[in-house]
Amino acid sequence: MRIGFIGLGIMGEAMCYNIIRKHDGDVYIYDVKTEPVQRLAEKGGIACDSAIDAAKHSDVIITMLPRSEDSLSVYKEILPAVNATKICIDMSTIDPSVSLKISVMIQAHGGHFLDAPVVKSKAAAVLGNIGIYVGGEKEIYFQVKPILQYMGSNVLYMGSSGKGIGMKICQTTLLAQIQNGVNEALAMAVKQGIDVDRFTAALSFGGGQNAYFDERQMAIKNKDYTTTFSVRNMSKDIDICRRLAKTEGVQTESLEGIREVYDRALEAGYGDKDYSSVIDMVFEKNYVKYKPKL
């Protein structure tokens, strides 16, 4: 089975590399940036000149793109290559309404479509340990599940088209609120003179322990904002959360405060930094002074 992978960003490059090294078959690759294409071509991927070039050569077409408009644009481009032999898997985090639009578009050309967004960050992508939520035809899901397992150790079928991306938005909604809770609690601790190490140890004793802080505590302690998932991308995902909540009639008041934190981070030039860096905005607003120990 020939696989095409379109979109080699922070997550996509690592995900695609796991396919290249584990799959016994050709992997066709494309991105608008040439650098990641060259890196993966050196590792066994087959470089393509365009998205439709990759799609024409592939039985399974995987996309990992930053925004709704990017996914829609790519699928419109590759549509002439779509037929009943093609399976398309969009692993991007996009608006559910756009994902459903793409699904209808692909199916109208005889193809098959799954929405399969991912959770966790670059470190997990490198290890092939991301989580993947899948929506679409169950028979097609089982057909491509081994390919998804090249990239993720936890692959979960959520139901019909749109259910995978819908679950990803629920996950993001919760993550944003956990992150903001950690940032505000840590601001309160530091202001009382409790250092980050003691805060971390104490948190592990009770119900406040959480996966976000377990993963990001050293980065926060050392103010190491090397990007694993950017402020800009998290901001985009939060906006999708807010739109979906409005569509479904769900009240999510806490997201409005979080939106304000991310707005300030973007205004401060934090867009390309790791999303954990927004703690600086919370500390600044609360007049908390914190410097990592060198």
PDB file of C-alpha atoms in Angstrom:
ATOM      1  CA  MET A   1       0.000   0.000   0.000  1.00  0.00           C
ATOM      2  CA  ARG A   2       1.395   3.373  -1.043  1.00  0.00           C
ATOM      3  CA  ILE A   3       1.041   6.231   1.449  1.00  0.00           C
ATOM      4  CA  GLY A   4       1.095   9.960   0.779  1.00  0.00           C
ATOM      5  CA  PHE A   5       1.777  12.471   3.579  1.00  0.00           C
ATOM      6  CA  ILE A   6       1.024  16.159   3.035  1.00  0.00           C
ATOM      7  CA  GLY A   7       2.000  18.678   5.724  1.00  0.00           C
ATOM      8  CA  LEU A   8       5.370  18.285   7.443  1.00  0.00           C
ATOM      9  CA  GLY A   9       5.216  20.800  10.279  1.00  0.00           C
ATOM     10  CA  ILE A  10       6.315  20.300  13.894  1.00  0.00           C
ATOM     11  CA  MET A  11       4.012  17.308  14.373  1.00  0.00           C
ATOM     12  CA  GLY A  12       3.665  16.177  10.769  1.00  0.00           C
ATOM     13  CA  GLU A  13       7.371  15.652  10.129  1.00  0.00           C
ATOM     14  CA  ALA A  14       7.767  13.409  13.162  1.00  0.00           C
ATOM     15  CA  MET A  15       4.570  11.498  12.371  1.00  0.00           C
ATOM     16  CA  CYS A  16       5.622  10.975   8.757  1.00  0.00           C
ATOM     17  CA  TYR A  17       9.085   9.797   9.765  1.00  0.00           C
ATOM     18  CA  ASN A  18       7.521   7.022  11.851  1.00  0.00           C
ATOM     19  CA  ILE A  19       5.537   5.905   8.804  1.00  0.00           C
ATOM     20  CA  ILE A  20       8.658   5.930   6.612  1.00  0.00           C
ATOM     21  CA  ARG A  21      10.700   3.833   9.037  1.00  0.00           C
ATOM     22  CA  LYS A  22       7.898   1.343   9.859  1.00  0.00           C
ATOM     23  CA  HIS A  23       5.999   0.941   6.585  1.00  0.00           C
ATOM     24  CA  ASP A  24       6.987  -1.694   4.068  1.00  0.00           C
ATOM     25  CA  GLY A  25       6.103   0.373   1.008  1.00  0.00           C
ATOM     26  CA  ASP A  26       6.514   3.740  -0.677  1.00  0.00           C
ATOM     27  CA  VAL A  27       5.769   6.964   1.225  1.00  0.00           C
ATOM     28  CA  TYR A  28       5.252  10.068  -0.914  1.00  0.00           C
ATOM     29  CA  ILE A  29       5.801  13.384   0.873  1.00  0.00           C
ATOM     30  CA  TYR A  30       4.981  17.029   0.258  1.00  0.00           C
ATOM     31  CA  ASP A  31       5.071  20.321   2.113  1.00  0.00           C
ATOM     32  CA  VAL A  32       5.145  23.939   0.965  1.00  0.00           C
ATOM     33  CA  LYS A  33       8.481  24.219   2.793  1.00  0.00           C
ATOM     34  CA  THR A  34      11.331  22.350   1.143  1.00  0.00           C
ATOM     35  CA  GLU A  35      13.481  21.724   4.251  1.00  0.00           C
ATOM     36  CA  PRO A  36      11.355  19.030   5.920  1.00  0.00           C
ATOM     37  CA  VAL A  37      10.770  17.359   2.540  1.00  0.00           C
ATOM     38  CA  GLN A  38      14.543  17.160   2.013  1.00  0.00           C
ATOM     39  CA  ARG A  39      15.122  15.788   5.526  1.00  0.00           C
ATOM     40  CA  LEU A  40      12.546  13.033   5.094  1.00  0.00           C
ATOM     41  CA  ALA A  41      13.665  12.262   1.538  1.00  0.00           C
ATOM     42  CA  GLU A  42      17.097  11.516   2.986  1.00  0.00           C
ATOM     43  CA  LYS A  43      15.397   9.027   5.322  1.00  0.00           C
ATOM     44  CA  GLY A  44      13.515   7.195   2.596  1.00  0.00           C
ATOM     45  CA  GLY A  45      10.511   9.348   1.706  1.00  0.00           C
ATOM     46  CA  ILE A  46       9.763  10.127  -1.928  1.00  0.00           C
ATOM     47  CA  ALA A  47       9.639  13.889  -2.505  1.00  0.00           C
ATOM     48  CA  CYS A  48       6.767  15.297  -4.558  1.00  0.00           C
ATOM     49  CA  ASP A  49       6.404  18.669  -6.264  1.00  0.00           C
ATOM     50  CA  SER A  50       2.788  19.265  -5.175  1.00  0.00           C
ATOM     51  CA  ALA A  51      -0.032  17.918  -3.055  1.00  0.00           C
ATOM     52  CA  ILE A  52      -1.801  16.454  -6.078  1.00  0.00           C
ATOM     53  CA  ASP A  53       1.428  14.754  -7.171  1.00  0.00           C
ATOM     54  CA  ALA A  54       1.589  12.991  -3.796  1.00  0.00           C
ATOM     55  CA  ALA A  55      -2.116  12.116  -3.989  1.00  0.00           C
ATOM     56  CA  LYS A  56      -1.874  10.639  -7.491  1.00  0.00           C
ATOM     57  CA  HIS A  57       0.827   8.203  -6.388  1.00  0.00           C
ATOM     58  CA  SER A  58      -0.851   7.138  -3.141  1.00  0.00           C
ATOM     59  CA  ASP A  59      -3.549   4.717  -2.033  1.00  0.00           C
ATOM     60  CA  VAL A  60      -3.834   6.352   1.400  1.00  0.00           C
ATOM     61  CA  ILE A  61      -3.485  10.144   1.573  1.00  0.00           C
ATOM     62  CA  ILE A  62      -2.721  11.645   4.996  1.00  0.00           C
ATOM     63  CA  THR A  63      -2.865  15.383   5.659  1.00  0.00           C
ATOM     64  CA  MET A  64      -1.558  17.245   8.711  1.00  0.00           C
ATOM     65  CA  LEU A  65      -2.161  20.960   8.159  1.00  0.00           C
ATOM     66  CA  PRO A  66      -2.319  24.031  10.412  1.00  0.00           C
ATOM     67  CA  ARG A  67      -5.721  25.584   9.672  1.00  0.00           C
ATOM     68  CA  SER A  68      -9.200  24.810   8.342  1.00  0.00           C
ATOM     69  CA  GLU A  69      -8.579  26.834   5.203  1.00  0.00           C
ATOM     70  CA  ASP A  70      -5.358  24.894   4.530  1.00  0.00           C
ATOM     71  CA  SER A  71      -7.109  21.528   4.750  1.00  0.00           C
ATOM     72  CA  LEU A  72      -9.957  22.697   2.533  1.00  0.00           C
ATOM     73  CA  SER A  73      -7.521  24.132  -0.017  1.00  0.00           C
ATOM     74  CA  VAL A  74      -5.431  20.956  -0.192  1.00  0.00           C
ATOM     75  CA  TYR A  75      -8.457  18.685  -0.585  1.00  0.00           C
ATOM     76  CA  LYS A  76      -9.826  20.879  -3.350  1.00  0.00           C
ATOM     77  CA  GLU A  77      -6.439  20.633  -5.062  1.00  0.00           C
ATOM     78  CA  ILE A  78      -6.216  16.846  -4.855  1.00  0.00           C
ATOM     79  CA  LEU A  79      -9.877  16.215  -5.718  1.00  0.00           C
ATOM     80  CA  PRO A  80      -9.114  15.310  -9.375  1.00  0.00           C
ATOM     81  CA  ALA A  81      -6.959  12.437  -8.071  1.00  0.00           C
ATOM     82  CA  VAL A  82      -9.680  11.079  -5.767  1.00  0.00           C
ATOM     83  CA  ASN A  83     -11.640   7.959  -6.716  1.00  0.00           C
ATOM     84  CA  ALA A  84     -13.012   4.801  -5.106  1.00  0.00           C
ATOM     85  CA  THR A  85      -9.493   3.420  -4.583  1.00  0.00           C
ATOM     86  CA  LYS A  86      -8.379   6.356  -2.414  1.00  0.00           C
ATOM     87  CA  ILE A  87      -8.597   6.716   1.358  1.00  0.00           C
ATOM     88  CA  CYS A  88      -8.062  10.240   2.721  1.00  0.00           C
ATOM     89  CA  ILE A  89      -7.192  10.819   6.386  1.00  0.00           C
ATOM     90  CA  ASP A  90      -7.108  14.367   7.714  1.00  0.00           C
ATOM     91  CA  MET A  91      -5.192  14.470  10.989  1.00  0.00           C
ATOM     92  CA  SER A  92      -5.357  18.259  11.282  1.00  0.00           C
ATOM     93  CA  THR A  93      -7.233  20.082  14.026  1.00  0.00           C
ATOM     94  CA  ILE A  94      -9.834  22.090  12.120  1.00  0.00           C
ATOM     95  CA  ASP A  95     -13.411  23.277  12.469  1.00  0.00           C
ATOM     96  CA  PRO A  96     -15.748  20.255  12.567  1.00  0.00           C
ATOM     97  CA  SER A  97     -17.999  21.931  10.000  1.00  0.00           C
ATOM     98  CA  VAL A  98     -15.066  22.181   7.563  1.00  0.00           C
ATOM     99  CA  SER A  99     -14.088  18.555   8.230  1.00  0.00           C
ATOM    100  CA  LEU A 100     -17.627  17.437   7.381  1.00  0.00           C
ATOM    101  CA  LYS A 101     -17.547  19.562   4.217  1.00  0.00           C
ATOM    102  CA  ILE A 102     -14.335  17.848   3.118  1.00  0.00           C
ATOM    103  CA  SER A 103     -15.838  14.435   3.919  1.00  0.00           C
ATOM    104  CA  VAL A 104     -18.853  15.113   1.680  1.00  0.00           C
ATOM    105  CA  MET A 105     -16.579  16.435  -1.069  1.00  0.00           C
ATOM    106  CA  ILE A 106     -14.344  13.331  -1.033  1.00  0.00           C
ATOM    107  CA  GLN A 107     -17.263  10.912  -0.877  1.00  0.00           C
ATOM    108  CA  ALA A 108     -18.925  12.674  -3.829  1.00  0.00           C
ATOM    109  CA  HIS A 109     -15.867  11.666  -5.886  1.00  0.00           C
ATOM    110  CA  GLY A 110     -16.111   8.053  -4.709  1.00  0.00           C
ATOM    111  CA  GLY A 111     -13.304   8.284  -2.169  1.00  0.00           C
ATOM    112  CA  HIS A 112     -13.247   7.501   1.539  1.00  0.00           C
ATOM    113  CA  PHE A 113     -12.516  10.031   4.293  1.00  0.00           C
ATOM    114  CA  LEU A 114     -11.599   9.805   7.967  1.00  0.00           C
ATOM    115  CA  ASP A 115     -11.067  12.665  10.408  1.00  0.00           C
ATOM    116  CA  ALA A 116      -8.263  11.574  12.731  1.00  0.00           C
ATOM    117  CA  PRO A 117      -6.895  14.480  14.791  1.00  0.00           C
ATOM    118  CA  VAL A 118      -4.087  13.892  17.257  1.00  0.00           C
ATOM    119  CA  VAL A 119      -3.316  14.737  20.874  1.00  0.00           C
ATOM    120  CA  LYS A 120      -0.015  15.170  22.748  1.00  0.00           C
ATOM    121  CA  SER A 121       2.977  17.102  21.471  1.00  0.00           C
ATOM    122  CA  LYS A 122       6.151  16.745  19.409  1.00  0.00           C
ATOM    123  CA  ALA A 123       7.956  14.484  21.908  1.00  0.00           C
ATOM    124  CA  ALA A 124       5.162  11.925  21.649  1.00  0.00           C
ATOM    125  CA  ALA A 125       5.072  12.293  17.861  1.00  0.00           C
ATOM    126  CA  VAL A 126       8.797  11.520  17.687  1.00  0.00           C
ATOM    127  CA  LEU A 127       8.275   8.401  19.808  1.00  0.00           C
ATOM    128  CA  GLY A 128       5.229   7.296  17.805  1.00  0.00           C
ATOM    129  CA  ASN A 129       3.162   7.679  20.952  1.00  0.00           C
ATOM    130  CA  ILE A 130       0.484  10.248  20.072  1.00  0.00           C
ATOM    131  CA  GLY A 131      -3.209   9.697  20.712  1.00  0.00           C
ATOM    132  CA  ILE A 132      -5.518   9.587  17.682  1.00  0.00           C
ATOM    133  CA  TYR A 133      -9.310  10.037  17.595  1.00  0.00           C
ATOM    134  CA  VAL A 134     -11.005   8.708  14.459  1.00  0.00           C
ATOM    135  CA  GLY A 135     -14.340   9.506  12.855  1.00  0.00           C
ATOM    136  CA  GLY A 136     -15.731   8.026   9.637  1.00  0.00           C
ATOM    137  CA  GLU A 137     -16.557   4.649   8.088  1.00  0.00           C
ATOM    138  CA  LYS A 138     -15.779   1.909  10.595  1.00  0.00           C
ATOM    139  CA  GLU A 139     -14.712  -0.566   7.895  1.00  0.00           C
ATOM    140  CA  ILE A 140     -12.222   1.950   6.486  1.00  0.00           C
ATOM    141  CA  TYR A 141     -10.944   2.696  10.000  1.00  0.00           C
ATOM    142  CA  PHE A 142     -10.055  -0.964  10.555  1.00  0.00           C
ATOM    143  CA  GLN A 143      -8.420  -1.081   7.135  1.00  0.00           C
ATOM    144  CA  VAL A 144      -6.010   1.774   7.927  1.00  0.00           C
ATOM    145  CA  LYS A 145      -5.634   1.255  11.676  1.00  0.00           C
ATOM    146  CA  PRO A 146      -2.189  -0.386  11.253  1.00  0.00           C
ATOM    147  CA  ILE A 147      -1.003   2.785   9.484  1.00  0.00           C
ATOM    148  CA  LEU A 148      -2.358   4.980  12.286  1.00  0.00           C
ATOM    149  CA  GLN A 149      -0.551   2.746  14.773  1.00  0.00           C
ATOM    150  CA  TYR A 150       2.762   3.616  13.118  1.00  0.00           C
ATOM    151  CA  MET A 151       2.191   7.079  14.623  1.00  0.00           C
ATOM    152  CA  GLY A 152       0.163   6.496  17.768  1.00  0.00           C
ATOM    153  CA  SER A 153      -0.034   3.950  20.564  1.00  0.00           C
ATOM    154  CA  ASN A 154      -3.586   4.980  21.469  1.00  0.00           C
ATOM    155  CA  VAL A 155      -5.968   4.961  18.506  1.00  0.00           C
ATOM    156  CA  LEU A 156      -9.662   5.240  19.314  1.00  0.00           C
ATOM    157  CA  TYR A 157     -12.628   5.004  16.936  1.00  0.00           C
ATOM    158  CA  MET A 158     -15.178   7.626  18.000  1.00  0.00           C
ATOM    159  CA  GLY A 159     -17.959   7.029  15.454  1.00  0.00           C
ATOM    160  CA  SER A 160     -19.232   8.583  12.243  1.00  0.00           C
ATOM    161  CA  SER A 161     -17.628  11.474  10.337  1.00  0.00           C
ATOM    162  CA  GLY A 162     -16.897  14.458  12.553  1.00  0.00           C
ATOM    163  CA  LYS A 163     -16.763  12.492  15.819  1.00  0.00           C
ATOM    164  CA  GLY A 164     -12.960  12.333  15.833  1.00  0.00           C
ATOM    165  CA  ILE A 165     -12.472  16.067  15.415  1.00  0.00           C
ATOM    166  CA  GLY A 166     -15.354  16.718  17.816  1.00  0.00           C
ATOM    167  CA  MET A 167     -13.583  14.721  20.525  1.00  0.00           C
ATOM    168  CA  LYS A 168     -10.322  16.555  19.832  1.00  0.00           C
ATOM    169  CA  ILE A 169     -12.085  19.863  20.477  1.00  0.00           C
ATOM    170  CA  CYS A 170     -13.454  18.510  23.773  1.00  0.00           C
ATOM    171  CA  GLN A 171      -9.901  17.488  24.718  1.00  0.00           C
ATOM    172  CA  THR A 172      -8.549  20.941  23.829  1.00  0.00           C
ATOM    173  CA  THR A 173     -11.287  22.671  25.831  1.00  0.00           C
ATOM    174  CA  LEU A 174     -10.285  20.703  28.914  1.00  0.00           C
ATOM    175  CA  LEU A 175      -6.536  21.117  28.343  1.00  0.00           C
ATOM    176  CA  ALA A 176      -6.867  24.894  28.036  1.00  0.00           C
ATOM    177  CA  GLN A 177      -8.728  25.058  31.337  1.00  0.00           C
ATOM    178  CA  ILE A 178      -6.265  22.751  33.113  1.00  0.00           C
ATOM    179  CA  GLN A 179      -3.356  24.823  31.816  1.00  0.00           C
ATOM    180  CA  ASN A 180      -4.914  28.072  32.988  1.00  0.00           C
ATOM    181  CA  GLY A 181      -5.673  26.522  36.391  1.00  0.00           C
ATOM    182  CA  VAL A 182      -2.038  25.411  36.754  1.00  0.00           C
ATOM    183  CA  ASN A 183      -0.777  28.869  35.786  1.00  0.00           C
ATOM    184  CA  GLU A 184      -3.025  30.687  38.258  1.00  0.00           C
ATOM    185  CA  ALA A 185      -2.272  28.229  41.083  1.00  0.00           C
ATOM    186  CA  LEU A 186       1.476  28.507  40.468  1.00  0.00           C
ATOM    187  CA  ALA A 187       1.224  32.308  40.432  1.00  0.00           C
ATOM    188  CA  MET A 188      -0.482  32.126  43.832  1.00  0.00           C
ATOM    189  CA  ALA A 189       2.199  29.756  45.153  1.00  0.00           C
ATOM    190  CA  VAL A 190       5.169  31.817  43.951  1.00  0.00           C
ATOM    191  CA  LYS A 191       3.632  34.986  45.347  1.00  0.00           C
ATOM    192  CA  GLN A 192       3.565  33.283  48.768  1.00  0.00           C
ATOM    193  CA  GLY A 193       7.223  32.308  48.444  1.00  0.00           C
ATOM    194  CA  ILE A 194       6.630  28.664  47.515  1.00  0.00           C
ATOM    195  CA  ASP A 195       9.143  27.659  44.846  1.00  0.00           C
ATOM    196  CA  VAL A 196       8.317  25.614  41.759  1.00  0.00           C
ATOM    197  CA  ASP A 197       9.956  22.421  43.046  1.00  0.00           C
ATOM    198  CA  ARG A 198       7.932  22.416  46.277  1.00  0.00           C
ATOM    199  CA  PHE A 199       4.775  23.303  44.346  1.00  0.00           C
ATOM    200  CA  THR A 200       5.412  20.348  41.998  1.00  0.00           C
ATOM    201  CA  ALA A 201       6.038  17.896  44.843  1.00  0.00           C
ATOM    202  CA  ALA A 202       3.015  19.068  46.820  1.00  0.00           C
ATOM    203  CA  LEU A 203       0.731  18.907  43.786  1.00  0.00           C
ATOM    204  CA  SER A 204       1.607  15.244  43.285  1.00  0.00           C
ATOM    205  CA  PHE A 205       0.143  14.404  46.701  1.00  0.00           C
ATOM    206  CA  GLY A 206      -3.426  15.323  45.786  1.00  0.00           C
ATOM    207  CA  GLY A 207      -6.109  15.491  43.150  1.00  0.00           C
ATOM    208  CA  GLY A 208      -4.556  18.528  41.480  1.00  0.00           C
ATOM    209  CA  GLN A 209      -1.854  16.458  39.791  1.00  0.00           C
ATOM    210  CA  ASN A 210      -2.378  16.501  36.026  1.00  0.00           C
ATOM    211  CA  ALA A 211      -0.749  15.308  32.818  1.00  0.00           C
ATOM    212  CA  TYR A 212      -0.174  18.836  31.466  1.00  0.00           C
ATOM    213  CA  PHE A 213       1.995  19.928  34.406  1.00  0.00           C
ATOM    214  CA  ASP A 214       3.672  16.528  34.663  1.00  0.00           C
ATOM    215  CA  GLU A 215       4.883  17.018  31.088  1.00  0.00           C
ATOM    216  CA  ARG A 216       5.648  20.737  31.137  1.00  0.00           C
ATOM    217  CA  GLN A 217       6.884  21.352  34.718  1.00  0.00           C
ATOM    218  CA  MET A 218      10.600  21.474  33.837  1.00  0.00           C
ATOM    219  CA  ALA A 219       9.986  23.753  30.866  1.00  0.00           C
ATOM    220  CA  ILE A 220       7.970  26.097  33.088  1.00  0.00           C
ATOM    221  CA  LYS A 221      10.526  25.935  35.909  1.00  0.00           C
ATOM    222  CA  ASN A 222      13.402  26.794  33.547  1.00  0.00           C
ATOM    223  CA  LYS A 223      11.368  29.118  31.313  1.00  0.00           C
ATOM    224  CA  ASP A 224      12.415  26.922  28.407  1.00  0.00           C
ATOM    225  CA  TYR A 225       9.818  27.695  25.765  1.00  0.00           C
ATOM    226  CA  THR A 226      11.293  25.585  22.963  1.00  0.00           C
ATOM    227  CA  THR A 227       8.287  24.923  20.785  1.00  0.00           C
ATOM    228  CA  THR A 228       6.569  21.563  20.949  1.00  0.00           C
ATOM    229  CA  PHE A 229       3.137  23.100  20.239  1.00  0.00           C
ATOM    230  CA  SER A 230       2.951  26.797  19.516  1.00  0.00           C
ATOM    231  CA  VAL A 231       0.938  29.566  21.165  1.00  0.00           C
ATOM    232  CA  ARG A 232      -0.447  30.394  17.722  1.00  0.00           C
ATOM    233  CA  ASN A 233      -1.726  26.866  17.138  1.00  0.00           C
ATOM    234  CA  MET A 234      -3.231  26.568  20.610  1.00  0.00           C
ATOM    235  CA  SER A 235      -4.891  29.948  20.134  1.00  0.00           C
ATOM    236  CA  LYS A 236      -6.383  28.677  16.877  1.00  0.00           C
ATOM    237  CA  ASP A 237      -7.671  25.539  18.617  1.00  0.00           C
ATOM    238  CA  ILE A 238      -9.253  27.587  21.405  1.00  0.00           C
ATOM    239  CA  ASP A 239     -11.124  29.634  18.815  1.00  0.00           C
ATOM    240  CA  ILE A 240     -12.430  26.393  17.276  1.00  0.00           C
ATOM    241  CA  CYS A 241     -13.541  25.309  20.767  1.00  0.00           C
ATOM    242  CA  ARG A 242     -15.459  28.541  21.252  1.00  0.00           C
ATOM    243  CA  ARG A 243     -17.176  28.293  17.868  1.00  0.00           C
ATOM    244  CA  LEU A 244     -18.183  24.665  18.435  1.00  0.00           C
ATOM    245  CA  ALA A 245     -19.495  25.478  21.915  1.00  0.00           C
ATOM    246  CA  LYS A 246     -21.618  28.254  20.428  1.00  0.00           C
ATOM    247  CA  THR A 247     -22.931  25.943  17.697  1.00  0.00           C
ATOM    248  CA  GLU A 248     -23.844  23.261  20.241  1.00  0.00           C
ATOM    249  CA  GLY A 249     -25.282  25.735  22.739  1.00  0.00           C
ATOM    250  CA  VAL A 250     -22.773  24.844  25.478  1.00  0.00           C
ATOM    251  CA  GLN A 251     -21.781  27.535  27.989  1.00  0.00           C
ATOM    252  CA  THR A 252     -17.975  27.715  28.393  1.00  0.00           C
ATOM    253  CA  GLU A 253     -17.410  30.953  30.286  1.00  0.00           C
ATOM    254  CA  SER A 254     -13.901  30.000  31.420  1.00  0.00           C
ATOM    255  CA  LEU A 255     -12.694  29.856  27.812  1.00  0.00           C
ATOM    256  CA  GLU A 256     -13.316  33.580  27.446  1.00  0.00           C
ATOM    257  CA  GLY A 257     -10.725  34.365  30.135  1.00  0.00           C
ATOM    258  CA  ILE A 258      -8.287  31.947  28.540  1.00  0.00           C
ATOM    259  CA  ARG A 259      -8.859  33.589  25.168  1.00  0.00           C
ATOM    260  CA  GLU A 260      -7.773  36.894  26.723  1.00  0.00           C
ATOM    261  CA  VAL A 261      -4.550  35.288  28.033  1.00  0.00           C
ATOM    262  CA  TYR A 262      -3.693  33.995  24.560  1.00  0.00           C
ATOM    263  CA  ASP A 263      -4.557  37.325  22.944  1.00  0.00           C
ATOM    264  CA  ARG A 264      -2.027  39.032  25.217  1.00  0.00           C
ATOM    265  CA  ALA A 265       0.577  36.357  24.444  1.00  0.00           C
ATOM    266  CA  LEU A 266       0.151  36.917  20.701  1.00  0.00           C
ATOM    267  CA  GLU A 267       0.359  40.681  21.147  1.00  0.00           C
ATOM    268  CA  ALA A 268       3.583  40.190  23.145  1.00  0.00           C
ATOM    269  CA  GLY A 269       5.168  38.285  20.242  1.00  0.00           C
ATOM    270  CA  TYR A 270       4.829  34.820  21.771  1.00  0.00           C
ATOM    271  CA  GLY A 271       3.092  33.283  18.736  1.00  0.00           C
ATOM    272  CA  ASP A 272       5.912  30.902  17.795  1.00  0.00           C
ATOM    273  CA  LYS A 273       6.874  30.004  21.376  1.00  0.00           C
ATOM    274  CA  ASP A 274       5.658  26.882  23.140  1.00  0.00           C
ATOM    275  CA  TYR A 275       2.127  27.205  24.469  1.00  0.00           C
ATOM    276  CA  SER A 276       3.363  26.682  28.027  1.00  0.00           C
ATOM    277  CA  SER A 277       4.894  30.173  27.764  1.00  0.00           C
ATOM    278  CA  VAL A 278       1.520  31.859  28.349  1.00  0.00           C
ATOM    279  CA  ILE A 279       2.227  31.447  32.068  1.00  0.00           C
ATOM    280  CA  ASP A 280       4.275  34.644  31.643  1.00  0.00           C
ATOM    281  CA  MET A 281       1.042  36.512  30.844  1.00  0.00           C
ATOM    282  CA  VAL A 282      -0.621  35.204  34.012  1.00  0.00           C
ATOM    283  CA  PHE A 283       2.414  36.078  36.152  1.00  0.00           C
ATOM    284  CA  GLU A 284       2.640  39.538  34.608  1.00  0.00           C
ATOM    285  CA  LYS A 285      -1.036  40.290  35.209  1.00  0.00           C
ATOM    286  CA  ASN A 286      -0.705  39.212  38.853  1.00  0.00           C
ATOM    287  CA  TYR A 287       2.593  41.062  39.408  1.00  0.00           C
ATOM    288  CA  VAL A 288       4.441  37.824  40.123  1.00  0.00           C
ATOM    289  CA  LYS A 289       8.221  37.959  39.809  1.00  0.00           C
ATOM    290  CA  TYR A 290       9.863  34.673  38.971  1.00  0.00           C
ATOM    291  CA  LYS A 291      13.281  33.884  37.572  1.00  0.00           C
ATOM    292  CA  PRO A 292      14.624  30.361  37.054  1.00  0.00           C
ATOM    293  CA  LYS A 293      17.638  29.312  39.107  1.00  0.00           C
ATOM    294  CA  LEU A 294      20.720  29.151  36.886  1.00  0.00           C
TER     295      LEU A 294
END
